[in-house]
Short mmCIF file of C-alpha atoms and ligand atoms in Angstrom, two decimals:
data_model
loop_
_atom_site.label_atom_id
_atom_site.label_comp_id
_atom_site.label_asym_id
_atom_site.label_seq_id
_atom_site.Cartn_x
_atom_site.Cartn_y
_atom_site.Cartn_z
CA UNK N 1214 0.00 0.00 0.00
CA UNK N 1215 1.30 3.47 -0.62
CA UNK N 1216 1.57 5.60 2.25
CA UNK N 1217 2.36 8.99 1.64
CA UNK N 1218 -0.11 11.57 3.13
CA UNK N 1219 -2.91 8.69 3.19
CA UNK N 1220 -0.73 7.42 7.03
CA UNK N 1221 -2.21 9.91 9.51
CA UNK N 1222 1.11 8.83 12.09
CA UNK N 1223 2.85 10.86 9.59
CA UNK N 1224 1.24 13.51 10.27
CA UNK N 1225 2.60 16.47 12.71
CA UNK N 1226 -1.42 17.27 14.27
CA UNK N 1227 -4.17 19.80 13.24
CA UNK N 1228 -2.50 21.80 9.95
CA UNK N 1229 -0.75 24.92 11.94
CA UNK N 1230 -0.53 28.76 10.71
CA UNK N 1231 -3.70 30.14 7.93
CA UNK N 1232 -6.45 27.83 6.66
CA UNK N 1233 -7.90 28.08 3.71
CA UNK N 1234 -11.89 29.16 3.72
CA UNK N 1235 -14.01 28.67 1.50
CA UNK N 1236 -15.93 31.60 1.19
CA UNK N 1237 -17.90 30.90 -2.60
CA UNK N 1238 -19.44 27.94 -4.67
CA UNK N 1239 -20.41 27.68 -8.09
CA UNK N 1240 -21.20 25.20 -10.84
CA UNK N 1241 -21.82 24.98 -14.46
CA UNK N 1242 -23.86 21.89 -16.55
CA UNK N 1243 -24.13 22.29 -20.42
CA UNK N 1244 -27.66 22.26 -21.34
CA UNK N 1245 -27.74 19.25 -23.74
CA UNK N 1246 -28.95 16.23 -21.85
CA UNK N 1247 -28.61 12.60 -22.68
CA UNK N 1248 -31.04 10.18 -21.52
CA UNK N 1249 -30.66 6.02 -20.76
CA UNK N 1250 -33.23 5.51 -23.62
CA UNK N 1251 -31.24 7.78 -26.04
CA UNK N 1252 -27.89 5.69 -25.11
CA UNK N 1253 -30.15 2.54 -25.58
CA UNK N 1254 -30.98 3.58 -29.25
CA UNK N 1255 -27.16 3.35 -30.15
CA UNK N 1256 -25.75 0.95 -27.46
CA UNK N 1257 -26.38 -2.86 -26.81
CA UNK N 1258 -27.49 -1.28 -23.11
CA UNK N 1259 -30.90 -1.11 -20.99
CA UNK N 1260 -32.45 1.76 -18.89
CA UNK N 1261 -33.01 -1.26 -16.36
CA UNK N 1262 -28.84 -1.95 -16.51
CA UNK N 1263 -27.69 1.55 -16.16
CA UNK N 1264 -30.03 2.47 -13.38
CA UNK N 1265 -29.38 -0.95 -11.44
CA UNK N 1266 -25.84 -0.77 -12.08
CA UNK N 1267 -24.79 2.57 -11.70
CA UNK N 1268 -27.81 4.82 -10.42
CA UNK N 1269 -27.73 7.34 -13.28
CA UNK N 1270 -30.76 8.38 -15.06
CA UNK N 1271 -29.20 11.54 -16.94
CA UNK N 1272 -26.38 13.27 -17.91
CA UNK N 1273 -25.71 16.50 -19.06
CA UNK N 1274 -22.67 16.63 -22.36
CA UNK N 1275 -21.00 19.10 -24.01
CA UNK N 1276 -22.58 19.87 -27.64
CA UNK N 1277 -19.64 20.05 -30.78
CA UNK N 1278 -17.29 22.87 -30.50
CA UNK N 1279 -17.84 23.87 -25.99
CA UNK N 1280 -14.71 22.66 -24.39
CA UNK N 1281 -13.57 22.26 -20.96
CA UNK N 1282 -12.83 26.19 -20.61
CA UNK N 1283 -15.92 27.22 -21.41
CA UNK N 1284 -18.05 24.92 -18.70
CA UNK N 1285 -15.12 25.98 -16.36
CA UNK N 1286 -15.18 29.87 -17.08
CA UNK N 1287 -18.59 29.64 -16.41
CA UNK N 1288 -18.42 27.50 -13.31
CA UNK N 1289 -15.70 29.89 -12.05
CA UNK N 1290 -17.72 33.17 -12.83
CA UNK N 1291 -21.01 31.60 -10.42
CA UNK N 1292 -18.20 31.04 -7.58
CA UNK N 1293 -17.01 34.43 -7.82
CA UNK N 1294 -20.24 35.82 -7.33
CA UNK N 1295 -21.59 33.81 -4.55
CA UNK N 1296 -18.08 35.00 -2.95
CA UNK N 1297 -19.09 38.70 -3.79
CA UNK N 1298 -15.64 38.61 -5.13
CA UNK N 1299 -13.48 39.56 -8.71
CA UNK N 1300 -10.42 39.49 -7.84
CA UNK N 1301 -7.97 36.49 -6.66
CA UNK N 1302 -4.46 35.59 -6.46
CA UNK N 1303 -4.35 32.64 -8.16
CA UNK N 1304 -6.26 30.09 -10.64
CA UNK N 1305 -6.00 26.36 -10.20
CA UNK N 1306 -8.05 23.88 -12.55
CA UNK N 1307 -8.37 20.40 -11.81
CA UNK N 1308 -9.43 18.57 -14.84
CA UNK N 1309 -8.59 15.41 -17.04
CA UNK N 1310 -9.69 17.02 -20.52
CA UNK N 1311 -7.74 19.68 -21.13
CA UNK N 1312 -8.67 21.89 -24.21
CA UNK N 1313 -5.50 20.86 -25.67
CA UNK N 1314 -2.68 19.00 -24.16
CA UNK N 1315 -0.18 22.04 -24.11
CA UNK N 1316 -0.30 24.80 -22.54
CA UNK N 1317 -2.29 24.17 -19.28
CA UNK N 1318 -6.36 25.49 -19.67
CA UNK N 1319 -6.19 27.74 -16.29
CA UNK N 1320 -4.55 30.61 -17.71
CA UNK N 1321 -7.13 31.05 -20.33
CA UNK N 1322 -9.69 30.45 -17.91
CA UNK N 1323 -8.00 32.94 -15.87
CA UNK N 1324 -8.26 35.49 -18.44
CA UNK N 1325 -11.53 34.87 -19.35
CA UNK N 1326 -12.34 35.58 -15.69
CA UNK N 1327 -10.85 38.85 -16.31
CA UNK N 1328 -8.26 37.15 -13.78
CA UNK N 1329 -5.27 37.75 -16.34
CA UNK N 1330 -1.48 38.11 -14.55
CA UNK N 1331 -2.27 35.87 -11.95
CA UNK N 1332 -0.40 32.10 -11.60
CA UNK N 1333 -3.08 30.07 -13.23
CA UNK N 1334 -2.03 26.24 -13.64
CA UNK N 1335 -4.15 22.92 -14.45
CA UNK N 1336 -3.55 19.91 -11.54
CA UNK N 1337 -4.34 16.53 -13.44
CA UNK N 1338 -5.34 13.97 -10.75
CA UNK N 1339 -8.74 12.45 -12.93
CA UNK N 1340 -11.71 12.30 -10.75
CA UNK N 1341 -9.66 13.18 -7.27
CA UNK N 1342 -8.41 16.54 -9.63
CA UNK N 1343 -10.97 18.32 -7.34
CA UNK N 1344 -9.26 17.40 -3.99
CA UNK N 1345 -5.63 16.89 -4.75
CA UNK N 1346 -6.82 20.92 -6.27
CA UNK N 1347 -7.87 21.78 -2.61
CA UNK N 1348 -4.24 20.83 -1.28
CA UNK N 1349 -2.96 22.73 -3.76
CA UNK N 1350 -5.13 25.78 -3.22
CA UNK N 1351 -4.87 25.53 0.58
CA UNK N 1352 -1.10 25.04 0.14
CA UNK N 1353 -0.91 28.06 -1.60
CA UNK N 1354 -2.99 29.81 0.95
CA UNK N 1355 -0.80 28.27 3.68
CA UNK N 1356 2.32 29.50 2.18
CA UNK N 1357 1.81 33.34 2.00
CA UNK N 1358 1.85 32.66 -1.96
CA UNK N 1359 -1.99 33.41 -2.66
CA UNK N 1360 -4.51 35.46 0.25
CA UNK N 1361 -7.53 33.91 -2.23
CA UNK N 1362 -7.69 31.17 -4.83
CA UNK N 1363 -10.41 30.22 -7.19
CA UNK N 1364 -10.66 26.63 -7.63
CA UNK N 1365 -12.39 25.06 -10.53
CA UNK N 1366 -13.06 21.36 -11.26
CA UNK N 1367 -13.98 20.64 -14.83
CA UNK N 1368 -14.23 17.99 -17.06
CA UNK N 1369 -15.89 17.32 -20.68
CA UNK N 1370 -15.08 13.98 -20.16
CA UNK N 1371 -17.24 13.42 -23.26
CA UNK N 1372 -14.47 14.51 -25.73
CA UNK N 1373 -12.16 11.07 -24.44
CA UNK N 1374 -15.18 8.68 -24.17
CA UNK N 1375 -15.39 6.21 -26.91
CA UNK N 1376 -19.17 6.16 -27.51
CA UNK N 1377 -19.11 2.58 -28.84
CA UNK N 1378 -17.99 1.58 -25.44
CA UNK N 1379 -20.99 0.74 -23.46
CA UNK N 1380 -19.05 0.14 -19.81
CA UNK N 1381 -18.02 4.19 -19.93
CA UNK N 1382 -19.98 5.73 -22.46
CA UNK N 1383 -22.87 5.34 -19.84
CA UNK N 1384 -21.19 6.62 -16.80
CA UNK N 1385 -19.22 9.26 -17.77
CA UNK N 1386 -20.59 12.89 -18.47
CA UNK N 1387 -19.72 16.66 -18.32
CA UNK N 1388 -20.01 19.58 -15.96
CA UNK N 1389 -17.56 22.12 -13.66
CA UNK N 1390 -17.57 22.83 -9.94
CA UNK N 1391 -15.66 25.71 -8.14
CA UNK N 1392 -15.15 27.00 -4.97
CA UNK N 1393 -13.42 30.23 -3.64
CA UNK N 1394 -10.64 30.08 -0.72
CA UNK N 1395 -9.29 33.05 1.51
CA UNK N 1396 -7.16 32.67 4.19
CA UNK N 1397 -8.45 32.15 7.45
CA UNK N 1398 -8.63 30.51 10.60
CA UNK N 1399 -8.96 27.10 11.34
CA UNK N 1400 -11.75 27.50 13.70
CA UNK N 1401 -14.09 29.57 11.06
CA UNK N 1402 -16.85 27.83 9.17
CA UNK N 1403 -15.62 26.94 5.62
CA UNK N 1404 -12.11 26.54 6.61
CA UNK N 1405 -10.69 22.94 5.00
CA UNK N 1406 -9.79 20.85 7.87
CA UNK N 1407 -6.66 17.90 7.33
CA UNK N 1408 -6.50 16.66 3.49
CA UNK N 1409 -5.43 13.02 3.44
CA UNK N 1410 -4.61 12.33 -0.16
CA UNK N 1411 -2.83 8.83 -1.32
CA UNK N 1412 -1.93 6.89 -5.02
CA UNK N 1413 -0.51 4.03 -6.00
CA UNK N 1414 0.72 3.99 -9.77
CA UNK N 1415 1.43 0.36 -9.78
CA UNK N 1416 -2.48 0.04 -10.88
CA UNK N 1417 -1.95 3.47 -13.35
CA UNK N 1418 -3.36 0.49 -16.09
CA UNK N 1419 -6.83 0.55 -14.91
CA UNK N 1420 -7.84 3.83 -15.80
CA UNK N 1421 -5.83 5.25 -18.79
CA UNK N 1422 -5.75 7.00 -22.10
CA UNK N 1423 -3.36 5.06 -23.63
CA UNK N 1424 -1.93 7.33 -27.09
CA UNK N 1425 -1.06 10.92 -27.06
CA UNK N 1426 1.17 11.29 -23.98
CA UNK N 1427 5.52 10.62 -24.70
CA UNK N 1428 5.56 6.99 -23.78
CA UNK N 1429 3.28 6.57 -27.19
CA UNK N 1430 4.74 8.75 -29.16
CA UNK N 1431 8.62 7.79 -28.44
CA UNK N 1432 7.34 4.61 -29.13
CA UNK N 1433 7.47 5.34 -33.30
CA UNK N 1434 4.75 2.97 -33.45
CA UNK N 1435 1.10 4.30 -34.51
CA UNK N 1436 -1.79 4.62 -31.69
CA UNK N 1437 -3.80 1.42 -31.90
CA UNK N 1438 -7.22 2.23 -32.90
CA UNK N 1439 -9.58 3.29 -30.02
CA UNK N 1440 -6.39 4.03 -27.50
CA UNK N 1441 -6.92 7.84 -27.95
CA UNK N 1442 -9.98 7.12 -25.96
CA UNK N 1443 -10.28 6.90 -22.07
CA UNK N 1444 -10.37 3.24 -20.54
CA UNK N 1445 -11.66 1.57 -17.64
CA UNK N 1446 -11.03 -2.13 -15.53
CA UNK N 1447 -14.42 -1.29 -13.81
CA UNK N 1448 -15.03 -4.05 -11.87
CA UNK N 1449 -11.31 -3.54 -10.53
CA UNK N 1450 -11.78 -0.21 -10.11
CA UNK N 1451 -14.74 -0.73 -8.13
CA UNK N 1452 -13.48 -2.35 -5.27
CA UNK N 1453 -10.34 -0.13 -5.11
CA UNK N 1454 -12.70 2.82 -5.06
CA UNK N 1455 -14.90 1.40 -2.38
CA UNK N 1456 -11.26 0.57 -0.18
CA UNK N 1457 -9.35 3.70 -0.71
CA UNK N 1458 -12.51 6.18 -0.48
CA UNK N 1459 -13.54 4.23 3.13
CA UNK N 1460 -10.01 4.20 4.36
CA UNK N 1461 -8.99 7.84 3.61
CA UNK N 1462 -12.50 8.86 4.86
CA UNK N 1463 -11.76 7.64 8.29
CA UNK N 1464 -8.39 9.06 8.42
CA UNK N 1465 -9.59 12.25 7.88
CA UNK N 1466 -12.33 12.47 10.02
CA UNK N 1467 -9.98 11.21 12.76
CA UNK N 1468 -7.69 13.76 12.00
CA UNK N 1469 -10.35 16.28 11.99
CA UNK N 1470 -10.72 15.15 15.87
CA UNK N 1471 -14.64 14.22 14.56
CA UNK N 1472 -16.45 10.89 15.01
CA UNK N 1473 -18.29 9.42 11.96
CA UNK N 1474 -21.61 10.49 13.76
CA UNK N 1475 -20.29 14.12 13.69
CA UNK N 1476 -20.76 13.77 9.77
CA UNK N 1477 -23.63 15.34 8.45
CA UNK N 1478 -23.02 15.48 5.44
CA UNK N 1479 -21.29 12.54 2.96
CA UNK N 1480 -20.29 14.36 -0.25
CA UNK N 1481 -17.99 11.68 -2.39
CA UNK N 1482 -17.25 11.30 -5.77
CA UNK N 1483 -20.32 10.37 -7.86
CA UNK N 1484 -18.77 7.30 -9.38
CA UNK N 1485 -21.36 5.08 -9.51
CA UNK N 1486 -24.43 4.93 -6.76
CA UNK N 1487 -24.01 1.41 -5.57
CA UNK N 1488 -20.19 2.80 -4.91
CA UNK N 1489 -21.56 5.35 -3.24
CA UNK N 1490 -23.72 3.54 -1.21
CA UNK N 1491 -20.78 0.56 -0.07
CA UNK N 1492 -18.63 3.58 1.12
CA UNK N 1493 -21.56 5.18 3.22
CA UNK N 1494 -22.93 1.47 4.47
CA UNK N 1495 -18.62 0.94 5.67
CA UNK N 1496 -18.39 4.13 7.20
CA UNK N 1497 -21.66 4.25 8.37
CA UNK N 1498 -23.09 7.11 7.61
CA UNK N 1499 -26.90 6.96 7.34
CA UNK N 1500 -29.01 7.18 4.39
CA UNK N 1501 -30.29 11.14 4.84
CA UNK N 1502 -26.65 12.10 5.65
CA UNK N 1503 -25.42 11.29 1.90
CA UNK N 1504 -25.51 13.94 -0.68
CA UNK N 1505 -26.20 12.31 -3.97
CA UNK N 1506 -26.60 13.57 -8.03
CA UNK N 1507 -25.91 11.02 -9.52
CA UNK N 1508 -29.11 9.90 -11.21
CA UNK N 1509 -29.16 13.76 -13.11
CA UNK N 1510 -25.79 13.99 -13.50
CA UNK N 1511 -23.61 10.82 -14.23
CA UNK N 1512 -20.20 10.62 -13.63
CA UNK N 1513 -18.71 14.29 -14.06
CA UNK N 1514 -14.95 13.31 -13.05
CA UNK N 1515 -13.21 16.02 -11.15
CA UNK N 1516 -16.06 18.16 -11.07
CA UNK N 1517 -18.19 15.49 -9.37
CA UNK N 1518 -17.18 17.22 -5.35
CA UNK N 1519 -18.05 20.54 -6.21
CA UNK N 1520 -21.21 19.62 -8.52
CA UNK N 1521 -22.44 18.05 -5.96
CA UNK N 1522 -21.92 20.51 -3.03
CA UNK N 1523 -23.26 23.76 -4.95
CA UNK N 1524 -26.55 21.96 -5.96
CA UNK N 1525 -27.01 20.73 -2.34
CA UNK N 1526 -26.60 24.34 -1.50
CA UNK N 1527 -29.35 25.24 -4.28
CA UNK N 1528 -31.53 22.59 -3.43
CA UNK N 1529 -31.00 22.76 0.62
CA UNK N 1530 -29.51 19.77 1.03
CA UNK N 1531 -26.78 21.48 2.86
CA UNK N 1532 -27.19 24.39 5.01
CA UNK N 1533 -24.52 26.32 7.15
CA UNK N 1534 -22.80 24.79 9.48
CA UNK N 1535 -23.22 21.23 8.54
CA UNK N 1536 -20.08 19.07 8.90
CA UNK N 1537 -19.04 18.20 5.87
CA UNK N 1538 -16.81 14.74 4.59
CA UNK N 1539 -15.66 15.00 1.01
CA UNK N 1540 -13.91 11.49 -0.70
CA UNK N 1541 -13.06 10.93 -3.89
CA UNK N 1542 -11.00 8.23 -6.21
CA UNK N 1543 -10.06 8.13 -9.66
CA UNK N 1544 -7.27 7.03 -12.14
CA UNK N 1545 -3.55 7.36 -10.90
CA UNK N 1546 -4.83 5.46 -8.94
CA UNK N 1547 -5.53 8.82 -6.68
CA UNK N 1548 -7.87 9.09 -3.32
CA UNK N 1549 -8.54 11.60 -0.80
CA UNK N 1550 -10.79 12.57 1.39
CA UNK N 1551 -11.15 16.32 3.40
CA UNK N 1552 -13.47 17.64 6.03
CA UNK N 1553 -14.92 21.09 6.07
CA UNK N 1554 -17.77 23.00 8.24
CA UNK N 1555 -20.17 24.33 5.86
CA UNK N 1556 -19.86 28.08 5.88
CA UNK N 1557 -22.95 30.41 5.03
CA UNK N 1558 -22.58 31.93 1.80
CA UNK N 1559 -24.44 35.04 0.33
O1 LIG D 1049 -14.75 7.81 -11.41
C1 LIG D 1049 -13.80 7.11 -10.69
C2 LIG D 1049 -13.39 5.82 -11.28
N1 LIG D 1049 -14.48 5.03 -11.79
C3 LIG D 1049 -15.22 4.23 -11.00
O2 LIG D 1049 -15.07 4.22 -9.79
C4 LIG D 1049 -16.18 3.30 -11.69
C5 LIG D 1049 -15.97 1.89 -11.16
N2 LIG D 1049 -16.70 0.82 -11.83
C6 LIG D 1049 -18.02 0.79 -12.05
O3 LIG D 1049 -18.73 1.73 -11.77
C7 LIG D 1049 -18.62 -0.50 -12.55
O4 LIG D 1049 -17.63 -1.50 -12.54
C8 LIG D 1049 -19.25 -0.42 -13.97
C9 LIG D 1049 -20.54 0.41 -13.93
C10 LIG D 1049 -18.25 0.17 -14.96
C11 LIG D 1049 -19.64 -1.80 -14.45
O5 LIG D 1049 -20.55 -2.40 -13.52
P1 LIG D 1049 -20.26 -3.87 -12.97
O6 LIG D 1049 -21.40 -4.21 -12.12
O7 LIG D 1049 -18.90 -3.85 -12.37
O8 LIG D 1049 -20.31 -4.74 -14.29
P2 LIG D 1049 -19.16 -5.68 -14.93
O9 LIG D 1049 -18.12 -4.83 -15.58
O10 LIG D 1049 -18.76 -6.72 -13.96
O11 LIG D 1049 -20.00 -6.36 -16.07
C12 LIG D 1049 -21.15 -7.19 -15.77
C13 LIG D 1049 -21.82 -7.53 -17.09
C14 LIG D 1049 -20.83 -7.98 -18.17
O12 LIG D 1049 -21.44 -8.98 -18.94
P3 LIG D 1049 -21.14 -10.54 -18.68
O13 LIG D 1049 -19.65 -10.69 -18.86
O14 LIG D 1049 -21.56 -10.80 -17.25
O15 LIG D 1049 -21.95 -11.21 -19.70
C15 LIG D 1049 -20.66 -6.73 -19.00
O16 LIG D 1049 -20.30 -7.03 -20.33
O17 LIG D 1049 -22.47 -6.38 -17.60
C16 LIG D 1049 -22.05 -6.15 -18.95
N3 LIG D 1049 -22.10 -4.71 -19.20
C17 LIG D 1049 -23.21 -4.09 -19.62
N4 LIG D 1049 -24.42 -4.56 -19.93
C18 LIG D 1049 -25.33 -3.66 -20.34
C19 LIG D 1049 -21.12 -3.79 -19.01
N5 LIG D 1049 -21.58 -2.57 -19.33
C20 LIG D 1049 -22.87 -2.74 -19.72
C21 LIG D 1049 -23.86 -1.85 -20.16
N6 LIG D 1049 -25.08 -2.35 -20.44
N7 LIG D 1049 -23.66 -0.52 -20.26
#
């Protein structure tokens, strides 16, 4: 097992010196929706599979032509305002799909934001891009580097999807989450309590895009057909998700100084509902207690944490001052999990 962060005797305590805050939420879903009976029309698939299987219903996609920016831009303009804010220090993008492999997407996105001058950079960490992004942000924060960060999760996981492939072509979808950090104290609501993140690239094979990167092209040897597309082991990424997302759960909530029944709120990855649910039953954490959009929303990658938390905001599935656990786990492999007081936000 990889240790790393994940081993909470590594760590020194409670982080010391400023916390990060968040003080702003936002999210973006392109209006085009996709339906199980549309995917059965061109896929050897049933509503009946998809919903037992995986819990989703719908998912939002990108039409021809939007690209990752654009849902983020957008996601990062609704966190700005719900901050009251237009001005940070910094722009950090977690996302898988970026609108072109070089340069990073964040300084566009940071311009577009009317953001331009500040360090912008994309953090690639698949569908934990959103917390691994939080360290980062935080770090920043922690450092003296950055007094606020916007931090957007977005992915048009869409674009990598092979749609012939009917174990991701149903799962995946697109959408953008972002929060806004200041620095703070640890005691305020919103600040990000301990971050326990973990990988373990010996299993970097079960979720991969094999062509485009350098160990394809110094090959010399053409791209087999269909490796430009995103792949999946999903029934051995299943049980690594349930493991790592359970185990880095409890370490953070110990090293929050919280017991599970302090949780009031569950917000993990939206991988797959029965995923969800094997986490929750292992930690347990009851049924009303777990934030869930997965039936409307599929599987949106890194933007799956903060999806989630700004429509439980919209829809008041989370109010102020709820203790919050967040979990994810994607390719890399990469976990993490992070607690957080639910601040009120205007
Ligand atoms: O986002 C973070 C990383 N991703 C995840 O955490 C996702 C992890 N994995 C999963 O969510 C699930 O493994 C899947 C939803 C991908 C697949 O569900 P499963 O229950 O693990 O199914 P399976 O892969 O074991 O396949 C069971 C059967 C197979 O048929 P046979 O071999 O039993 O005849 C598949 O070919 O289901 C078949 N199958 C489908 N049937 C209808 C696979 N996909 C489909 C489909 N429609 N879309």
């Amino acid at each position: 097992m990889t240790i790393g962060l994940a081993d909470p005797s590594l760590r020194p305590g409670p982080p010391q010196g400023r916390a990060a805050v968040i003080v702003g939420v936002g999210a973006y879903v392109p209006p085009d929706l996709v339906s199980n009976a549309d995917l059965e029309s061109r896929l050897d698939t049933s509503d009946e599979w998809i919903r037992t299987r995986t819990g989703i219903s719908t998912r939002h996609v990108v039409s021809p032509g939007t690209a990752t920016s654009d849902l983020a831009v957008e996601a990062g303009r609704r966190a700005l305002k719900s901050a009251d804010d237009s001005q940070v220090d910094a722009v950090v993008l977690a996302t898988t799909t970026p609108d072109r492999p070089c340069p990073a997407t964040a300084p566009e996105v940071a311009a577009r934001l009317g953001l331009g001058g500040v360090p912008a950079f994309d953090v690639s960490a698949v569908c934990t891009g959103f917390l691994y992004g939080l360290a980062t942000a935080a770090g920043l924060i922690a450092s003296g580097i950055a007094e606020r960060v916007l931090l957007i999760a977005a992915d048009a996981f869409t674009t990598i999807i092979d749609p012939t492939d009917r174990t991701t072509a149903v799962i995946f979808a697109d959408g953008a989450g972002a929060v806004v950090l200041r620095a703070g104290e640890s005691w305020e609501p919103g600040a990000v309590g301990p971050i326990v993140l973990g990988s373990d690239g010996d299993q970097s094979d079960l979720i991969t895009v094999p062509a485009g990167g350098s160990r394809q092209r110094s090959s010399g040897e053409p791209a087999k057909p269909g490796d430009e597309f995103f792949q999946m082991a999903g029934r051995a990424t299943y049980r690594h998700a349930v493991e790592r997302m359970t185990e880095a759960s409890l370490q953070a909530v110990a090293a929050a100084g919280w017991a599970i029944e302090d949780v009031d709120r569950l917000a993990a990855h939206q991988a797959n509902a029965r995923i969800l649910e094997a986490v929750a039953d292992r930690l347990a954490v009851p049924a009303e207690r777990r934030l869930s959009n997965i039936a409307r929303v599929g599987n949106t990658g890194a933007a799956s944490i903060p999806l989630l938390l700004a429509q439980a905001v919209e829809n008041g599935g989370l109010e102020a001052g709820q203790r919050v656990l967040l979990t994810a786990f994607g390719g890399g492999l990469a976990w993490g999990a992070a607690t957080v007081t639910w601040p009120a936000l205007g």
